[in-house]
Short mmCIF file of C-alpha atoms and ligand atoms in Angstrom, two decimals:
data_model
loop_
_atom_site.label_atom_id
_atom_site.label_comp_id
_atom_site.label_asym_id
_atom_site.label_seq_id
_atom_site.Cartn_x
_atom_site.Cartn_y
_atom_site.Cartn_z
CA UNK A 1015 16.94 -24.15 -21.74
CA UNK A 1016 13.97 -23.92 -19.46
CA UNK A 1017 11.14 -21.47 -19.57
CA UNK A 1018 11.15 -18.90 -16.74
CA UNK A 1019 8.33 -17.44 -14.71
CA UNK A 1020 7.56 -15.40 -11.65
CA UNK A 1021 5.80 -17.83 -9.33
CA UNK A 1022 3.57 -15.98 -6.92
CA UNK A 1023 2.37 -17.31 -3.60
CA UNK A 1024 -0.38 -15.75 -1.58
CA UNK A 1025 -1.61 -16.77 1.78
CA UNK A 1026 -4.45 -15.03 3.44
CA UNK A 1027 -6.72 -15.02 0.45
CA UNK A 1028 -6.61 -18.79 0.60
CA UNK A 1029 -8.66 -18.50 3.77
CA UNK A 1030 -11.54 -16.51 2.41
CA UNK A 1031 -14.01 -19.31 1.64
CA UNK A 1032 -16.64 -18.27 -0.88
CA UNK A 1033 -14.93 -14.96 -1.64
CA UNK A 1034 -11.80 -16.71 -2.70
CA UNK A 1035 -12.46 -16.57 -6.42
CA UNK A 1036 -13.18 -12.85 -6.25
CA UNK A 1037 -9.96 -12.22 -4.34
CA UNK A 1038 -7.88 -14.30 -6.69
CA UNK A 1039 -9.30 -12.56 -9.73
CA UNK A 1040 -8.58 -9.18 -8.19
CA UNK A 1041 -5.03 -10.16 -7.34
CA UNK A 1042 -4.51 -11.50 -10.82
CA UNK A 1043 -5.77 -8.29 -12.41
CA UNK A 1044 -3.59 -6.18 -10.09
CA UNK A 1045 -0.51 -8.23 -10.95
CA UNK A 1046 -1.30 -8.05 -14.62
CA UNK A 1047 -1.40 -4.28 -14.29
CA UNK A 1048 1.79 -4.14 -12.22
CA UNK A 1049 3.84 -5.80 -14.98
CA UNK A 1050 1.97 -4.32 -17.94
CA UNK A 1051 4.99 -2.56 -19.41
CA UNK A 1052 7.31 -5.55 -18.92
CA UNK A 1053 5.37 -8.41 -20.47
CA UNK A 1054 2.15 -9.05 -22.35
CA UNK A 1055 1.79 -12.59 -20.96
CA UNK A 1056 -1.46 -13.38 -19.18
CA UNK A 1057 -1.11 -14.06 -15.47
CA UNK A 1058 -2.19 -17.67 -14.97
CA UNK A 1059 -3.82 -19.27 -11.97
CA UNK A 1060 -2.32 -22.63 -11.16
CA UNK A 1061 -3.46 -24.52 -8.09
CA UNK A 1062 -3.37 -21.77 -5.42
CA UNK A 1063 -0.54 -19.94 -7.11
CA UNK A 1064 -0.24 -17.34 -9.80
CA UNK A 1065 2.27 -17.55 -12.56
CA UNK A 1066 3.68 -14.95 -14.94
CA UNK A 1067 5.62 -16.68 -17.69
CA UNK A 1068 8.34 -14.49 -19.15
CA UNK A 1069 10.28 -14.65 -22.36
CA UNK A 1070 14.07 -14.51 -22.25
CA UNK A 1071 14.34 -10.78 -22.88
CA UNK A 1072 12.06 -9.81 -19.99
CA UNK A 1073 13.79 -8.79 -16.73
CA UNK A 1074 12.50 -11.53 -14.45
CA UNK A 1075 13.82 -10.00 -11.23
CA UNK A 1076 11.93 -6.83 -11.97
CA UNK A 1077 8.77 -8.78 -12.66
CA UNK A 1078 9.23 -10.47 -9.27
CA UNK A 1079 9.89 -7.15 -7.54
CA UNK A 1080 6.74 -5.61 -8.97
CA UNK A 1081 4.70 -8.63 -7.97
CA UNK A 1082 6.19 -8.70 -4.46
CA UNK A 1083 5.15 -5.06 -3.96
CA UNK A 1084 1.55 -5.87 -4.84
CA UNK A 1085 -0.66 -6.27 -1.75
CA UNK A 1086 -1.88 -9.83 -1.32
CA UNK A 1087 1.41 -11.45 -2.32
CA UNK A 1088 3.38 -13.50 0.22
CA UNK A 1089 6.35 -13.91 -2.06
CA UNK A 1090 7.35 -13.98 -5.70
CA UNK A 1091 10.00 -16.41 -6.88
CA UNK A 1092 12.00 -16.37 -10.13
CA UNK A 1093 11.32 -19.98 -11.12
CA UNK A 1094 12.46 -22.43 -13.74
CA UNK A 1095 9.62 -24.33 -15.38
CA UNK A 1096 10.45 -27.92 -16.22
CA UNK A 1097 8.82 -31.19 -17.11
CA UNK A 1098 8.33 -33.63 -14.26
CA UNK A 1099 11.29 -35.77 -15.29
CA UNK A 1100 14.11 -36.24 -12.79
CA UNK A 1101 16.75 -35.10 -15.30
CA UNK A 1102 15.01 -31.79 -15.94
CA UNK A 1103 14.36 -31.10 -12.29
CA UNK A 1104 17.98 -31.88 -11.40
CA UNK A 1105 19.28 -29.55 -14.10
CA UNK A 1106 16.94 -26.72 -13.07
CA UNK A 1107 17.89 -27.17 -9.41
CA UNK A 1108 21.52 -26.51 -10.28
CA UNK A 1109 20.64 -23.50 -12.40
CA UNK A 1110 18.51 -21.98 -9.66
CA UNK A 1111 21.27 -22.44 -7.07
CA UNK A 1112 23.72 -20.65 -9.30
CA UNK A 1113 21.63 -17.53 -8.72
CA UNK A 1114 22.73 -17.63 -5.06
CA UNK A 1115 26.52 -17.70 -5.44
CA UNK A 1116 27.37 -17.00 -1.78
CA UNK A 1117 25.58 -20.03 -0.37
CA UNK A 1118 27.57 -22.82 1.25
CA UNK A 1119 24.75 -25.02 2.51
CA UNK A 1120 21.35 -25.89 1.12
CA UNK A 1121 18.17 -27.85 1.66
CA UNK A 1122 15.70 -29.08 -0.94
CA UNK A 1123 12.02 -28.73 -0.13
CA UNK A 1124 9.63 -30.38 -2.52
CA UNK A 1125 5.88 -30.08 -2.62
CA UNK A 1126 3.46 -31.88 -4.83
CA UNK A 1127 0.12 -30.19 -5.23
CA UNK A 1128 -1.41 -33.40 -6.51
CA UNK A 1129 -0.04 -36.73 -5.46
CA UNK A 1130 -0.02 -38.38 -8.85
CA UNK A 1131 3.73 -37.95 -9.25
CA UNK A 1132 5.29 -41.34 -8.54
CA UNK A 1133 8.12 -39.97 -6.39
CA UNK A 1134 7.11 -38.93 -2.87
CA UNK A 1135 8.26 -35.50 -1.68
CA UNK A 1136 10.85 -36.77 0.77
CA UNK A 1137 12.34 -39.08 -1.79
CA UNK A 1138 12.40 -36.20 -4.28
CA UNK A 1139 14.26 -34.03 -1.72
CA UNK A 1140 16.82 -36.78 -1.33
CA UNK A 1141 17.33 -37.45 -5.04
CA UNK A 1142 17.65 -33.81 -6.06
CA UNK A 1143 19.77 -33.11 -2.98
CA UNK A 1144 22.16 -35.87 -3.93
CA UNK A 1145 22.43 -34.49 -7.43
CA UNK A 1146 23.31 -31.06 -6.01
CA UNK A 1147 25.95 -32.50 -3.67
CA UNK A 1148 27.46 -34.44 -6.57
CA UNK A 1149 27.62 -31.41 -8.87
CA UNK A 1150 28.40 -28.42 -6.65
CA UNK A 1151 30.52 -27.61 -3.62
CA UNK A 1152 27.38 -27.21 -1.49
CA UNK A 1153 26.59 -29.37 1.48
CA UNK A 1154 23.26 -30.26 3.05
CA UNK A 1155 21.98 -28.43 6.12
CA UNK A 1156 18.37 -29.19 6.84
CA UNK A 1157 17.96 -26.92 9.86
CA UNK A 1158 19.66 -23.65 8.86
CA UNK A 1159 20.51 -23.81 5.18
CA UNK A 1160 21.99 -20.73 3.47
CA UNK A 1161 19.60 -21.40 0.63
CA UNK A 1162 16.46 -23.40 0.16
CA UNK A 1163 15.90 -24.95 -3.23
CA UNK A 1164 12.15 -25.23 -3.63
CA UNK A 1165 10.54 -27.72 -5.96
CA UNK A 1166 6.84 -27.50 -6.62
CA UNK A 1167 5.22 -30.14 -8.75
CA UNK A 1168 1.92 -28.80 -9.97
CA UNK A 1169 -0.32 -30.44 -12.51
CA UNK A 1170 1.82 -31.15 -15.59
CA UNK A 1171 4.86 -29.06 -14.66
CA UNK A 1172 7.47 -28.51 -12.00
CA UNK A 1173 8.71 -25.12 -10.73
CA UNK A 1174 12.14 -24.79 -9.18
CA UNK A 1175 13.54 -21.76 -7.44
CA UNK A 1176 16.18 -20.85 -4.88
CA UNK A 1177 15.38 -17.17 -4.43
CA UNK A 1178 12.31 -15.42 -3.11
CA UNK A 1179 11.26 -11.80 -3.19
CA UNK A 1180 9.32 -11.36 0.07
CA UNK A 1181 5.93 -9.82 -0.61
CA UNK A 1182 4.19 -7.10 1.34
CA UNK A 1183 1.41 -9.46 2.44
CA UNK A 1184 -2.07 -8.13 3.06
CA UNK A 1185 -4.99 -8.37 0.66
CA UNK A 1186 -5.49 -7.41 -2.99
CA UNK A 1187 -6.34 -3.74 -3.53
CA UNK A 1188 -9.97 -3.45 -4.53
CA UNK A 1189 -11.33 -6.12 -2.19
CA UNK A 1190 -12.04 -3.81 0.74
CA UNK A 1191 -13.81 -0.81 -0.80
CA UNK A 1192 -12.60 2.79 -0.90
CA UNK A 1193 -11.34 5.05 1.88
CA UNK A 1194 -10.60 8.77 1.87
CA UNK A 1195 -7.32 9.49 3.58
CA UNK A 1196 -6.40 12.84 5.11
CA UNK A 1197 -2.98 12.99 3.64
CA UNK A 1198 -0.46 15.55 4.85
CA UNK A 1199 3.11 15.63 3.64
CA UNK A 1200 4.24 14.46 7.10
CA UNK A 1201 5.54 11.05 8.13
CA UNK A 1202 2.43 9.53 9.63
CA UNK A 1203 -0.48 9.87 7.24
CA UNK A 1204 1.33 8.28 4.26
CA UNK A 1205 2.03 5.24 6.46
CA UNK A 1206 -1.58 5.16 7.66
CA UNK A 1207 -2.71 5.30 4.04
CA UNK A 1208 -0.32 2.52 3.11
CA UNK A 1209 -1.74 0.31 5.87
CA UNK A 1210 -5.24 0.60 4.46
CA UNK A 1211 -3.97 -0.06 0.94
CA UNK A 1212 -2.19 -3.13 2.23
CA UNK A 1213 -5.47 -4.38 3.67
CA UNK A 1214 -7.16 -4.19 0.29
CA UNK A 1215 -8.62 -0.67 0.24
CA UNK A 1216 -8.44 1.76 -2.63
CA UNK A 1217 -7.24 5.04 -1.10
CA UNK A 1218 -8.18 8.53 -2.24
CA UNK A 1219 -6.11 11.23 -0.55
CA UNK A 1220 -7.29 14.69 0.43
CA UNK A 1221 -4.51 17.16 1.17
CA UNK A 1222 -4.98 20.62 2.66
CA UNK A 1223 -2.28 23.15 1.93
CA UNK A 1224 -1.75 26.56 3.42
CA UNK A 1225 -2.01 28.18 0.02
CA UNK A 1226 -2.43 31.11 -0.64
CA UNK A 1227 -1.06 31.98 2.81
CA UNK A 1228 1.92 29.71 2.12
CA UNK A 1229 3.61 28.44 -1.02
CA UNK A 1230 2.63 25.13 -2.61
CA UNK A 1231 5.58 23.06 -1.29
CA UNK A 1232 3.37 20.69 0.69
CA UNK A 1233 1.19 20.06 -2.37
CA UNK A 1234 4.16 19.16 -4.50
CA UNK A 1235 5.51 16.89 -1.77
CA UNK A 1236 2.24 15.11 -1.25
CA UNK A 1237 2.04 14.37 -4.98
CA UNK A 1238 5.56 12.96 -4.81
CA UNK A 1239 4.44 10.84 -1.87
CA UNK A 1240 1.64 9.63 -4.11
CA UNK A 1241 4.24 8.62 -6.69
CA UNK A 1242 6.27 6.82 -4.02
CA UNK A 1243 3.17 4.74 -3.23
CA UNK A 1244 2.60 3.87 -6.89
CA UNK A 1245 4.31 0.46 -6.77
CA UNK A 1246 1.57 -0.80 -4.43
CA UNK A 1247 -1.18 0.17 -6.85
CA UNK A 1248 -3.62 1.37 -4.19
CA UNK A 1249 -3.53 5.16 -4.09
CA UNK A 1250 -5.87 6.21 -6.87
CA UNK A 1251 -6.22 9.97 -6.61
CA UNK A 1252 -5.19 12.94 -4.48
CA UNK A 1253 -7.37 16.03 -4.09
CA UNK A 1254 -5.43 19.10 -2.98
CA UNK A 1255 -7.36 21.86 -1.27
CA UNK A 1256 -5.90 25.36 -0.71
CA UNK A 1257 -6.91 25.90 2.88
CA UNK A 1258 -4.99 29.03 3.92
CA UNK A 1259 -7.77 31.59 3.50
CA UNK A 1260 -10.26 29.44 5.38
CA UNK A 1261 -7.75 29.00 8.20
CA UNK A 1262 -7.34 32.73 8.29
CA UNK A 1263 -11.09 33.10 8.58
CA UNK A 1264 -11.13 30.64 11.48
CA UNK A 1265 -8.23 32.36 13.19
CA UNK A 1266 -10.02 35.71 13.04
CA UNK A 1267 -13.30 34.41 14.45
CA UNK A 1268 -12.41 31.71 16.97
CA UNK A 1269 -10.45 31.38 20.24
CA UNK A 1270 -6.75 30.71 19.46
CA UNK A 1271 -6.47 27.57 21.54
CA UNK A 1272 -9.25 25.86 19.58
CA UNK A 1273 -7.97 26.72 16.11
CA UNK A 1274 -6.38 23.39 15.33
CA UNK A 1275 -9.50 21.52 16.31
CA UNK A 1276 -11.61 23.81 14.17
CA UNK A 1277 -9.24 23.29 11.23
CA UNK A 1278 -9.55 19.56 11.74
CA UNK A 1279 -13.31 19.59 11.99
CA UNK A 1280 -13.46 21.53 8.76
CA UNK A 1281 -11.01 19.12 7.12
CA UNK A 1282 -13.17 16.18 8.14
CA UNK A 1283 -16.28 17.77 6.69
CA UNK A 1284 -14.53 18.54 3.42
CA UNK A 1285 -13.04 15.04 3.29
CA UNK A 1286 -16.52 13.61 3.77
CA UNK A 1287 -17.76 15.52 0.71
CA UNK A 1288 -15.08 13.83 -1.32
CA UNK A 1289 -15.89 10.53 0.34
CA UNK A 1290 -19.49 10.88 -0.85
CA UNK A 1291 -18.31 11.58 -4.39
CA UNK A 1292 -15.93 8.63 -4.28
CA UNK A 1293 -18.42 6.33 -2.54
CA UNK A 1294 -15.81 5.83 0.19
CA UNK A 1295 -16.94 4.16 3.37
CA UNK A 1296 -14.41 5.56 5.86
CA UNK A 1297 -11.87 8.30 6.49
CA UNK A 1298 -8.27 7.62 7.50
CA UNK A 1299 -5.85 9.75 9.53
CA UNK A 1300 -2.29 9.26 10.74
CA UNK A 1301 -2.94 10.04 14.39
CA UNK A 1302 -1.12 8.19 17.13
CA UNK A 1303 -2.38 8.52 20.67
CA UNK A 1304 -0.59 11.22 22.62
CA UNK A 1305 2.08 11.73 19.96
CA UNK A 1306 1.53 15.47 19.90
CA UNK A 1307 -0.55 17.68 22.12
CA UNK A 1308 -3.49 17.65 19.74
CA UNK A 1309 -3.76 13.87 19.68
CA UNK A 1310 -5.47 13.31 23.02
CA UNK A 1311 -8.61 11.25 23.47
CA UNK A 1312 -10.52 14.47 24.21
CA UNK A 1313 -9.38 16.09 21.00
CA UNK A 1314 -10.08 12.96 18.99
CA UNK A 1315 -13.61 13.02 20.36
CA UNK A 1316 -13.92 16.72 19.50
CA UNK A 1317 -13.02 15.98 15.88
CA UNK A 1318 -15.05 12.78 15.58
CA UNK A 1319 -18.07 14.79 16.63
CA UNK A 1320 -18.53 16.12 13.08
CA UNK A 1321 -17.85 12.87 11.24
CA UNK A 1322 -20.65 10.74 9.88
CA UNK A 1323 -18.28 8.08 8.51
CA UNK A 1324 -15.95 6.01 10.67
CA UNK A 1325 -12.52 7.65 11.04
CA UNK A 1326 -9.89 4.92 10.91
CA UNK A 1327 -6.63 5.62 12.73
CA UNK A 1328 -4.41 2.66 11.91
CA UNK A 1329 -1.41 4.18 13.74
CA UNK A 1330 -3.21 4.97 16.99
CA UNK A 1331 -1.17 2.45 18.96
CA UNK A 1332 2.07 2.71 17.01
CA UNK A 1333 5.18 4.48 18.34
CA UNK A 1334 6.86 7.19 16.31
CA UNK A 1335 10.01 5.11 15.84
CA UNK A 1336 7.96 2.22 14.51
CA UNK A 1337 6.14 4.58 12.15
CA UNK A 1338 9.46 5.96 10.91
CA UNK A 1339 10.80 2.46 10.27
CA UNK A 1340 7.66 1.63 8.32
CA UNK A 1341 7.85 4.89 6.34
CA UNK A 1342 11.39 3.95 5.32
CA UNK A 1343 10.29 0.49 4.18
CA UNK A 1344 7.32 1.86 2.29
CA UNK A 1345 9.48 4.53 0.64
CA UNK A 1346 7.82 7.75 1.82
CA UNK A 1347 10.21 8.77 4.61
CA UNK A 1348 12.66 10.81 2.55
CA UNK A 1349 9.85 12.90 1.10
CA UNK A 1350 8.02 13.29 4.40
CA UNK A 1351 11.08 14.79 6.05
CA UNK A 1352 11.64 17.44 3.40
CA UNK A 1353 11.14 21.05 4.36
CA UNK A 1354 7.55 22.28 4.00
CA UNK A 1355 5.04 24.31 5.94
CA UNK A 1356 2.14 22.24 7.19
CA UNK A 1357 -1.05 24.22 7.08
CA UNK A 1358 -1.91 23.21 10.65
CA UNK A 1359 0.87 25.39 12.00
CA UNK A 1360 -0.63 28.47 10.37
CA UNK A 1361 -1.90 31.02 12.86
CA UNK A 1362 -1.06 28.65 15.69
CA UNK A 1363 -1.13 29.90 19.28
CA UNK A 1364 1.64 28.91 21.66
CA UNK A 1365 -0.69 26.76 23.74
CA UNK A 1366 -3.31 24.83 21.78
CA UNK A 1367 -6.04 23.13 23.80
CA UNK A 1368 -5.17 19.56 24.68
CA UNK A 1369 -8.45 18.65 26.33
CA UNK A 1370 -11.16 20.52 24.51
CA UNK A 1371 -14.72 19.46 25.03
CA UNK A 1372 -17.19 18.81 22.26
CA UNK A 1373 -19.46 21.49 23.72
CA UNK A 1374 -16.68 24.08 23.66
CA UNK A 1375 -15.74 23.56 20.02
CA UNK A 1376 -19.37 23.52 18.97
CA UNK A 1377 -19.89 26.90 20.58
CA UNK A 1378 -16.71 28.28 18.97
CA UNK A 1379 -17.92 27.08 15.60
CA UNK A 1380 -21.13 29.05 15.84
CA UNK A 1381 -19.17 32.12 14.79
CA UNK A 1382 -18.31 30.47 11.47
CA UNK A 1383 -20.24 29.92 8.25
CA UNK A 1384 -19.33 26.27 8.17
CA UNK A 1385 -21.47 25.17 5.26
CA UNK A 1386 -20.20 27.97 3.01
CA UNK A 1387 -16.61 27.25 4.04
CA UNK A 1388 -16.95 23.59 3.15
CA UNK A 1389 -18.35 24.56 -0.25
CA UNK A 1390 -15.52 27.03 -0.83
CA UNK A 1391 -12.93 24.40 0.02
CA UNK A 1392 -14.44 21.76 -2.25
CA UNK A 1393 -14.90 24.18 -5.14
CA UNK A 1394 -11.20 25.12 -5.22
CA UNK A 1395 -9.86 21.56 -5.09
CA UNK A 1396 -7.68 20.07 -7.78
CA UNK A 1397 -7.03 16.39 -8.26
CA UNK A 1398 -4.41 14.20 -9.76
CA UNK A 1399 -4.78 10.51 -10.60
CA UNK A 1400 -2.30 7.72 -10.00
CA UNK A 1401 -2.25 4.28 -11.60
CA UNK A 1402 -4.68 2.03 -9.71
CA UNK A 1403 -6.37 -0.77 -11.64
CA UNK A 1404 -9.11 -1.27 -9.06
CA UNK A 1405 -10.25 2.36 -9.17
CA UNK A 1406 -13.32 3.67 -10.97
CA UNK A 1407 -13.28 7.45 -11.05
CA UNK A 1408 -16.57 9.16 -10.19
CA UNK A 1409 -18.52 10.33 -13.22
CA UNK A 1410 -19.50 13.63 -11.67
CA UNK A 1411 -17.40 15.96 -9.56
CA UNK A 1412 -18.59 18.92 -7.51
CA UNK A 1413 -18.54 22.25 -9.38
CA UNK A 1414 -15.14 23.88 -9.44
CA UNK A 1415 -13.06 20.74 -8.89
CA UNK A 1416 -10.46 20.52 -11.64
CA UNK A 1417 -7.77 18.18 -12.82
CA UNK A 1418 -4.29 19.35 -11.84
CA UNK A 1419 -2.80 18.36 -15.20
CA UNK A 1420 -2.21 21.92 -16.26
CA UNK A 1421 -0.06 22.77 -13.24
P1 LIG B 1391 1.41 13.55 9.81
O1 LIG B 1391 2.78 13.03 10.09
O2 LIG B 1391 0.53 12.59 9.09
O3 LIG B 1391 1.42 14.93 9.20
P2 LIG B 1391 1.26 14.67 12.41
O4 LIG B 1391 2.11 13.87 13.32
O5 LIG B 1391 1.80 15.93 11.82
O6 LIG B 1391 0.74 13.71 11.25
P3 LIG B 1391 -1.12 16.11 13.15
O7 LIG B 1391 -0.61 17.38 12.59
O8 LIG B 1391 -1.80 16.11 14.48
O9 LIG B 1391 -0.05 14.96 13.25
O10 LIG B 1391 -2.15 15.53 12.06
C1 LIG B 1391 -2.90 14.39 12.39
C2 LIG B 1391 -3.55 13.85 11.13
O11 LIG B 1391 -4.43 14.83 10.57
C3 LIG B 1391 -2.56 13.56 10.04
O12 LIG B 1391 -1.95 12.30 10.20
C4 LIG B 1391 -3.43 13.62 8.82
O13 LIG B 1391 -4.18 12.45 8.66
C5 LIG B 1391 -4.37 14.77 9.15
N1 LIG B 1391 -3.80 16.01 8.64
C6 LIG B 1391 -3.03 16.91 9.28
N2 LIG B 1391 -2.66 17.91 8.47
C7 LIG B 1391 -3.19 17.63 7.26
C8 LIG B 1391 -3.17 18.27 5.98
N3 LIG B 1391 -2.49 19.40 5.81
N4 LIG B 1391 -3.83 17.71 4.96
C9 LIG B 1391 -4.50 16.56 5.14
N5 LIG B 1391 -4.56 15.91 6.32
C10 LIG B 1391 -3.92 16.44 7.36
MG1 LIG B 1392 1.89 16.73 9.96
#
């Protein structure tokens, strides 16, 4: 019998010139972490690929699934490892095709990463293809095969596989720095957060709940959303901030139509405190231009006015239906559509301002003790950590911030 492995291909990191080694090491460490409870084997780097060898009792498909969910991976394939002899490769080709029982047609695609193997790729395709035709009911279709049998001859070994687990693409988490994401329990912000994770960022969420003016349903949901993002290994921590009393304070002191903008400006300031603690270099929100009344260019400007870090809005040009489709793929949609009160709807007037000016909101804010409110918000935050191998937790937290373990 042949040894098995998850063979992992990555693409974009191949293009990163001098950074390449750093990216590959990060991806390797992230993969190692992703499969930590399935196998103790070291992830190996083999000529622009990564390889996780698995013993017979390890669920190889699950290893491949975990690897495919790891940002930076193009695909993971459950491969047979053989010698470079024709007999071994032929036998492994048949075994790998048996894993795709519905196929009627096939094509062999061979690649040699160094050209020292005496048989050229096209000849190898032909020889293995002939062996398959002779030993199965499959026929050759080079243009639209039901299944592709891939043969990769690399250094001293060959890898054969007929199935692929498509990866999420992107870049390894930990290669793009840290972002603080304003994470509601709605549909959009989890997807926005996911997009930054996919591009290599470590994400730290900050969630504002309406507590004590509301129950803690949104907090529980947002933590479940954090769990749903766990397979990607990029969401490291969520701070939850009970925001209800501060919203009440705003609603008593400021014009009703500006409330949402004042909530948002306060949220941004609080998020920036956590960004400083986490050494994050940007904030992230799930806004999409014009999606709701508050998401106009004027209102975006009125909120950006208080930010000192860039606010990234990865969904700004994405339609709601596209966001929903992505939320389903990512695995957050079911949670995001569960019943909960979002704190932004607290004390909401019937007609919020859609085109507020920066000057207007600044004047309205003069009635508030902003600095004290930010401190109050930070000091009542709780956090929970999620598994993220690229994350280094800050050594010091602001006074009052506690771990949510006890809850
Ligand atoms: P989402 O689906 O992400 O809740 P939304 O369509 O409800 O977004 P808004 O309510 O305008 O849109 O919120 C815009 C963005 O502001 C959100 O995507 C999120 O980044 C941030 N935000 C809103 N409410 C909260 C909250 N309670 N906690 C943290 N961030 C929030
Ligand atoms: Mg929302």
